Short mmCIF file of C-alpha atoms in Angstrom, two decimals:
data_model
loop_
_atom_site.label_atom_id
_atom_site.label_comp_id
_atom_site.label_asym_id
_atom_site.label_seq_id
_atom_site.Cartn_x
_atom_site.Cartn_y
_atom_site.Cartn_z
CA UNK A 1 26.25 35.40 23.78
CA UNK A 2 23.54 35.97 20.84
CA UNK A 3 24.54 32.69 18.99
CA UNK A 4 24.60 31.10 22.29
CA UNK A 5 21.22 31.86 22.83
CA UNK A 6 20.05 31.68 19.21
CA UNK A 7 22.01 27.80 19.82
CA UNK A 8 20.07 26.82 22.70
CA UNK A 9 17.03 27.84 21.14
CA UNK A 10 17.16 25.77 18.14
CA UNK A 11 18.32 22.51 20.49
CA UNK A 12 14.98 23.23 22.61
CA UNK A 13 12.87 23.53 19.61
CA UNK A 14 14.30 20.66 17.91
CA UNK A 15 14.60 18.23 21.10
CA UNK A 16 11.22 19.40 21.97
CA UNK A 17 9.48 17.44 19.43
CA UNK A 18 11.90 14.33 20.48
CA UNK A 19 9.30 14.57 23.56
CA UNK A 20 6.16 14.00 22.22
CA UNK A 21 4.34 11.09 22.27
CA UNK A 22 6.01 7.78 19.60
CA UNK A 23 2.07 6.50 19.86
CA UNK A 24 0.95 9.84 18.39
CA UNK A 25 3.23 9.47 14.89
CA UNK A 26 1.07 5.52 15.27
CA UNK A 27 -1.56 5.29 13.43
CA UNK A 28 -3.77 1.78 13.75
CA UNK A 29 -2.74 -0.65 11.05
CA UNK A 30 -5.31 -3.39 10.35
CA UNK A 31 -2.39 -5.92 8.56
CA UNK A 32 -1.02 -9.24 9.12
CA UNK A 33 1.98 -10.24 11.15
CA UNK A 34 4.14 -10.72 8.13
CA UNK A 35 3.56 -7.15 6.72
CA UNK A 36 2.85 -5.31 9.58
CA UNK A 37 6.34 -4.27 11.28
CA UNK A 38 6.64 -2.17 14.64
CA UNK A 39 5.80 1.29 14.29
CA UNK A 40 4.03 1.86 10.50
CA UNK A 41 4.25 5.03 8.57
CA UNK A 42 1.68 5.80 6.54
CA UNK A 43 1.07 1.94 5.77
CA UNK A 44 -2.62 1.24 5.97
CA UNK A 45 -4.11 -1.61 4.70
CA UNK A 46 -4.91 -1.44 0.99
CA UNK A 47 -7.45 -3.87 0.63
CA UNK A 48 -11.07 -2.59 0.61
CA UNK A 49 -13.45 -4.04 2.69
CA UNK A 50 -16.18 -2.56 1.23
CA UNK A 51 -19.40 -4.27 1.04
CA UNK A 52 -21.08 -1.72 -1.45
CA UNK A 53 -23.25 -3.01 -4.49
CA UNK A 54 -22.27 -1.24 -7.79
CA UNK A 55 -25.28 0.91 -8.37
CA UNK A 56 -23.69 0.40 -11.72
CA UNK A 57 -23.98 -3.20 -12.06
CA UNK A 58 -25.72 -5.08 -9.42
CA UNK A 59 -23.32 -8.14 -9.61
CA UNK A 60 -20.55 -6.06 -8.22
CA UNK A 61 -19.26 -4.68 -5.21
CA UNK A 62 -16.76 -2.26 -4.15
CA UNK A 63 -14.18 -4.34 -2.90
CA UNK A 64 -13.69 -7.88 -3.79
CA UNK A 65 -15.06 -9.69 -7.15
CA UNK A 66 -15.82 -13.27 -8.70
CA UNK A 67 -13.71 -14.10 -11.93
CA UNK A 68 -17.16 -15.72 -12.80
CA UNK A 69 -19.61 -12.96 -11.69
CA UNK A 70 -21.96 -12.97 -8.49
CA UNK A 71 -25.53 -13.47 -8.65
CA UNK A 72 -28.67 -12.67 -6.48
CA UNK A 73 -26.10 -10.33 -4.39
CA UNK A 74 -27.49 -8.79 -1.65
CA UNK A 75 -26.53 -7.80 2.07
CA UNK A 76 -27.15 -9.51 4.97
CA UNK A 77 -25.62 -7.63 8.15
CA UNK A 78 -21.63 -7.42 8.35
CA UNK A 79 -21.56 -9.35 4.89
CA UNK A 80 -22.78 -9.63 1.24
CA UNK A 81 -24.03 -12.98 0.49
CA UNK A 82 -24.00 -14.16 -3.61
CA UNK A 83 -24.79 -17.88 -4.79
CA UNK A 84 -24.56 -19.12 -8.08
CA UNK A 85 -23.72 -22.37 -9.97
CA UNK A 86 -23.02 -24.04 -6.93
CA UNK A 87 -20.52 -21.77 -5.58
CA UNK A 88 -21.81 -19.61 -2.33
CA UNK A 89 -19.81 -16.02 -1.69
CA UNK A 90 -19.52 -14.42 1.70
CA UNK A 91 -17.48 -11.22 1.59
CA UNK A 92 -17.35 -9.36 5.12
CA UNK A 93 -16.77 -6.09 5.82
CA UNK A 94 -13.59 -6.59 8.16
CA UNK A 95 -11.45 -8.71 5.77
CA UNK A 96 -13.27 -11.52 6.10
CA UNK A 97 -14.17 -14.05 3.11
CA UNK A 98 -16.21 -17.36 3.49
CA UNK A 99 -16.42 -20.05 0.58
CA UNK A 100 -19.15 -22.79 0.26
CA UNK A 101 -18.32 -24.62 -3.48
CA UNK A 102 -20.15 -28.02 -4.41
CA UNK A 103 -17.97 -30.27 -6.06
CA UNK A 104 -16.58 -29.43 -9.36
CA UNK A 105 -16.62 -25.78 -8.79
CA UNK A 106 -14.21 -23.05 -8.08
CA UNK A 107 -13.80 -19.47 -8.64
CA UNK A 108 -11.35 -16.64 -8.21
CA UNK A 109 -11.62 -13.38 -6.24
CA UNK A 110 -9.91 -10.38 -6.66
CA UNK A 111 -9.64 -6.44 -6.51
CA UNK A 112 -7.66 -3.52 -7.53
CA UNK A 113 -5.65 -1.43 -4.89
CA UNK A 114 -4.00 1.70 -5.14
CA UNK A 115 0.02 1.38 -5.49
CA UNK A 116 3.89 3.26 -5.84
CA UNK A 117 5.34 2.65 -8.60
CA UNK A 118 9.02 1.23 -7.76
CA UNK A 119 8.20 -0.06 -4.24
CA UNK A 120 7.72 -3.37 -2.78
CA UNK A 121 4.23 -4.88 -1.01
CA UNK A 122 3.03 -8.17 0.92
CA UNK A 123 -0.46 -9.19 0.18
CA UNK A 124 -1.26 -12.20 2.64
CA UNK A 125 -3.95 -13.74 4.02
CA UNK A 126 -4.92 -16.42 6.90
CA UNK A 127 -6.90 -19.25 6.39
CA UNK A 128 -9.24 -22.21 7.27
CA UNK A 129 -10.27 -25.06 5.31
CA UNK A 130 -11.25 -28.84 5.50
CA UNK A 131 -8.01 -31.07 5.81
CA UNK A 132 -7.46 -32.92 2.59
CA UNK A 133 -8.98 -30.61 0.36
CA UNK A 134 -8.84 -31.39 -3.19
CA UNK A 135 -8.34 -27.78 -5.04
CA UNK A 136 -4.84 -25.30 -4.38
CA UNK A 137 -5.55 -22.07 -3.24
CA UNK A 138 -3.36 -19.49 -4.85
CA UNK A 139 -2.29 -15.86 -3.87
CA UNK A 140 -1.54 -13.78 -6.89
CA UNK A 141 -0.54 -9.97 -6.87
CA UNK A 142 0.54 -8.22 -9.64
CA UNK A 143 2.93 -11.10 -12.15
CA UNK A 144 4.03 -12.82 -8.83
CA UNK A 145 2.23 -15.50 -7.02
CA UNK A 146 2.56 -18.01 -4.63
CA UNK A 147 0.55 -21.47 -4.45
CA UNK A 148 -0.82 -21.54 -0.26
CA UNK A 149 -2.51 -24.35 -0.08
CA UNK A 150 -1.58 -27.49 -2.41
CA UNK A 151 -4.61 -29.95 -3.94
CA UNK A 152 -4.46 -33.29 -1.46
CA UNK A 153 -2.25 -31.58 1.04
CA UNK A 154 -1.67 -33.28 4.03
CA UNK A 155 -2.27 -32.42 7.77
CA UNK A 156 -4.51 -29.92 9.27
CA UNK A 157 -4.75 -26.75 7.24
CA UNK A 158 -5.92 -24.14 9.98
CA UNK A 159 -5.32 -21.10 10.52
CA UNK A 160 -2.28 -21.00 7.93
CA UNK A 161 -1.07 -17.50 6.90
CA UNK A 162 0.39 -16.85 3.34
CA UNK A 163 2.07 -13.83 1.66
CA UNK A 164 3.16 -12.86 -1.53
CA UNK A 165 5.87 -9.87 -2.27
CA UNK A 166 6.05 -7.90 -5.47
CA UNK A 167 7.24 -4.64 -6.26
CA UNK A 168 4.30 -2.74 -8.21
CA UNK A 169 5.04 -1.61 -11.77
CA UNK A 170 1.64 0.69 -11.94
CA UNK A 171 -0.03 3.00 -9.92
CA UNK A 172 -2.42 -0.05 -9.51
CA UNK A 173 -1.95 -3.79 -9.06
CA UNK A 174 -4.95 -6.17 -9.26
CA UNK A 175 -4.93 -8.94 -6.39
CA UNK A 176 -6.00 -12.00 -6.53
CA UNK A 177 -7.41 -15.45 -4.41
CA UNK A 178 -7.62 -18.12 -6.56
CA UNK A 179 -8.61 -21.59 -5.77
CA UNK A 180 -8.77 -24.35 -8.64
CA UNK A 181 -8.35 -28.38 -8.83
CA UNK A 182 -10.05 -31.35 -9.77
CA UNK A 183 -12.60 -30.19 -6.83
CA UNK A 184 -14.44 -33.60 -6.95
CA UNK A 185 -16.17 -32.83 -3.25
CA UNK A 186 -17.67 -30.30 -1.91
CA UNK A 187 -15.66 -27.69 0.20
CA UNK A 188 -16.05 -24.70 2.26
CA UNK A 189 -12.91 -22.15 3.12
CA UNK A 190 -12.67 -19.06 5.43
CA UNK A 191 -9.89 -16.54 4.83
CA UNK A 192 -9.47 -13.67 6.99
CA UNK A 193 -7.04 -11.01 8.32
CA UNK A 194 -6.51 -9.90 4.43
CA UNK A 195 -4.12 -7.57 3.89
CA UNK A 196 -1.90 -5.81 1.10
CA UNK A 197 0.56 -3.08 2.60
CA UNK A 198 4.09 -2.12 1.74
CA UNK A 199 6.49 -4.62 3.05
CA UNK A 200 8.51 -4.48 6.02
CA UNK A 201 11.91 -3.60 3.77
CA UNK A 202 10.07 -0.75 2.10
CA UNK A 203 8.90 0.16 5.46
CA UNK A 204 12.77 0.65 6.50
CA UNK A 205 13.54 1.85 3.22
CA UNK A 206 10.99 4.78 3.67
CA UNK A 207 12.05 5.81 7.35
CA UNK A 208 15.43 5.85 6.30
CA UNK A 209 14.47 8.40 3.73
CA UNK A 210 12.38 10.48 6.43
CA UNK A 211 15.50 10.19 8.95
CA UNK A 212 18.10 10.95 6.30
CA UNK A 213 16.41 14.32 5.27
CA UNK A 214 15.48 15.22 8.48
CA UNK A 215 18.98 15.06 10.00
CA UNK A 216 20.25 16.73 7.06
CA UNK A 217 17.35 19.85 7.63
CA UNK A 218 18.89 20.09 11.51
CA UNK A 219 22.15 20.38 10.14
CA UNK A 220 21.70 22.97 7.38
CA UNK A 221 20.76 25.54 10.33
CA UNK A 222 23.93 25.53 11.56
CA UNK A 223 27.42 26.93 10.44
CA UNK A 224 29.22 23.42 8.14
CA UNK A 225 26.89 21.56 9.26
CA UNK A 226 27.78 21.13 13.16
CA UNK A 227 25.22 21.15 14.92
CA UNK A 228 27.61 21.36 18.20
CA UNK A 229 28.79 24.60 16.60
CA UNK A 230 26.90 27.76 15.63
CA UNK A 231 23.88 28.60 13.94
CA UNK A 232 23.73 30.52 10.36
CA UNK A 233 23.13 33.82 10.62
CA UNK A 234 21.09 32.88 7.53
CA UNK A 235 18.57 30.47 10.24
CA UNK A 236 15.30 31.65 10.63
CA UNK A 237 12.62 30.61 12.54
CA UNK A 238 10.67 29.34 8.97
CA UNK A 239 13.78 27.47 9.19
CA UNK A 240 13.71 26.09 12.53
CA UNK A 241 10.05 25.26 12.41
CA UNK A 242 10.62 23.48 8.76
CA UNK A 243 13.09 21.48 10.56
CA UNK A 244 11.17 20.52 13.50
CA UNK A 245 8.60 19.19 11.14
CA UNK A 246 10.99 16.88 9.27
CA UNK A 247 11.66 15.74 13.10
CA UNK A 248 8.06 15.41 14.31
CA UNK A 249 7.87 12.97 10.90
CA UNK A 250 10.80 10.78 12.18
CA UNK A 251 9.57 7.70 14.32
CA UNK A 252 12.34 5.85 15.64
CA UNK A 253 12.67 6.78 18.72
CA UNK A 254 16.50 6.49 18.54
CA UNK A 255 16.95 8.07 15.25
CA UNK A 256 14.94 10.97 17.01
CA UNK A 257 16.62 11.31 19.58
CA UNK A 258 20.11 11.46 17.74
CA UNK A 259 18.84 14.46 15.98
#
C-alpha cells in the first residue's frame, strides 16, 4: 500500500505540471515567419535594436554599423539619423532600417550577435524598395550569404522577405546587409522585421533534447524504468521535484503529456 501511495504521488506531482499553462513556458519572440516556429524556447531575437551612440566613438552605435562610417549621427525620436557622402542612414529602434543613397553610392550594414557554437540560425529580413533598382541587396551571416534582391530585377519588389541559414563556428557571428551595383540613380530602401534566431530545425533539435532528458528523469524514479511499475525506494522528493522541473521545461504539449 506504501508504494502505492508513494506511486500515485509521484504521477500527481509529475502530471501536475502537465496542467499549467503552454502560454506560460511562451515567451514573446520578435522574429520573422521563416525563423520563428510555434512555441520558441529560449529563441529571442539576436539582433540589437539599439539606438545608443558609442560614448566611445561618436560615429557608432550599439547595434547596427556602416562599412563606411556614419557621420553627424544623432537621434531623432524612435531612430538615429546619419548622412554622409550622399548616403542617408535611418536605423530604428524596432528593427527597422531606412536607406536614402544618391546615385553612385552604396554601403553595407552590419553587427555582431551573440551565438552557439555547433548550432544552426536564420538571419532574414523584409523589405521595400523602388521596382527596377539598379544595386543587389545581399544578406550575409557568418561565410554564408544569399543575394535578395538582384541589380535590374524585374517586377515589384515589396514587401519581399529573405533569409540566410548558417551554423555558427564562434561564440559570435558578424551579420551583414549589403547593397552594391552600378547604382547609377538614386534609391531609397526600407527593411524591417530583422531578425537572427536559431532556426526552426535547431528549434526541434533543442526540444528534443529537453523531452529526451526529461522522460528519462521520470523514469529513473521508478524500479527499471517503468513508470507503470514501482517507485525506487532510492526516490526522494529532491528527486521528484528535479524531475518535475525537467517537465515544467518541456513544451509540447503532447510530449508533456506522454510523460
Amino acid at each position: 500500500m506504501k508504494k502505492t501511495i508513494s506511486t500515485l504521488a509521484v504521477t500527481a506531482i509529475i502530471s501536475s505540471s502537465v496542467l499549467t499553462p503552454f502560454s506560460m513556458y511562451t515567451p514573446n519572440v520578435a522574429a520573422t515567419e521563416a525563423i520563428a516556429p510555434t512555441n520558441l524556447v529560449d529563441n529571442p531575437n539576436l539582433i540589437s535594436s539599439d539606438i545608443t551612440i558609442n560614448p566611445n566613438n561618436d560615429k557608432q552605435l550599439f547595434s547596427w554599423n556602416s562599412w563606411y562610417g556614419y557621420s553627424k549621427l544623432k537621434i531623432e525620436g524612435n531612430y538615429a539619423i546619419s548622412s554622409i557622402d550622399g548616403r542617408k542612414s535611418k536605423i530604428y529602434d524596432d528593427h527597422r532600417i531606412a536607406l536614402d543613397f544618391k546615385a553612385g553610392q552604396n554601403d553595407t550594414l552590419g553587427q555582431t550577435i551573440s551565438t552557439e557554437i555547433g548550432k544552426e540560425y536564420t538571419f532574414g529580413l523584409k523589405f521595400k524598395v523602388p521596382k527596377y533598382m539598379d544595386r543587389t541587396i545581399k544578406l550575409k551571416a557568418g561565410k554564408n550569404s544569399m543575394v535578395a534582391f538582384q541589380e535590374s530585377g524585374v517586377g515589384e519588389a515589396v514587401d519581399i522577405l529573405r533569409y540566410v541559414t548558417f551554423t555558427a563556428t564562434e561564440s559570435e557571428t558578424r551579420v551583414y546587409i549589403e547593397i552594391t551595383g552600378p547604382a547609377t540613380t538614386q534609391h531609397d530602401m526600407f527593411f524591417y522585421d530583422i531578425s537572427a534566431a536559431k532556426s526552426a530545425k535547431q528549434v526541434a533539435a533543442d526540444k528534443k533534447v529537453v523531452s529526451d532528458k526529461a522522460e528519462a528523469s521520470v523514469k529513473a524514479l521508478f524500479n527499471n524504468n517503468d513508470v507503470k511499475g514501482t517507485i525506487k525506494d532510492a526516490t526522494n522528493q529532491k528527486a521528484i521535484d528535479d524531475a518535475k522541473k525537467l517537465v515544467d521545461a518541456v513544451t509540447d504539449p503532447t510530449k508533456k503529456a506522454e510523460l
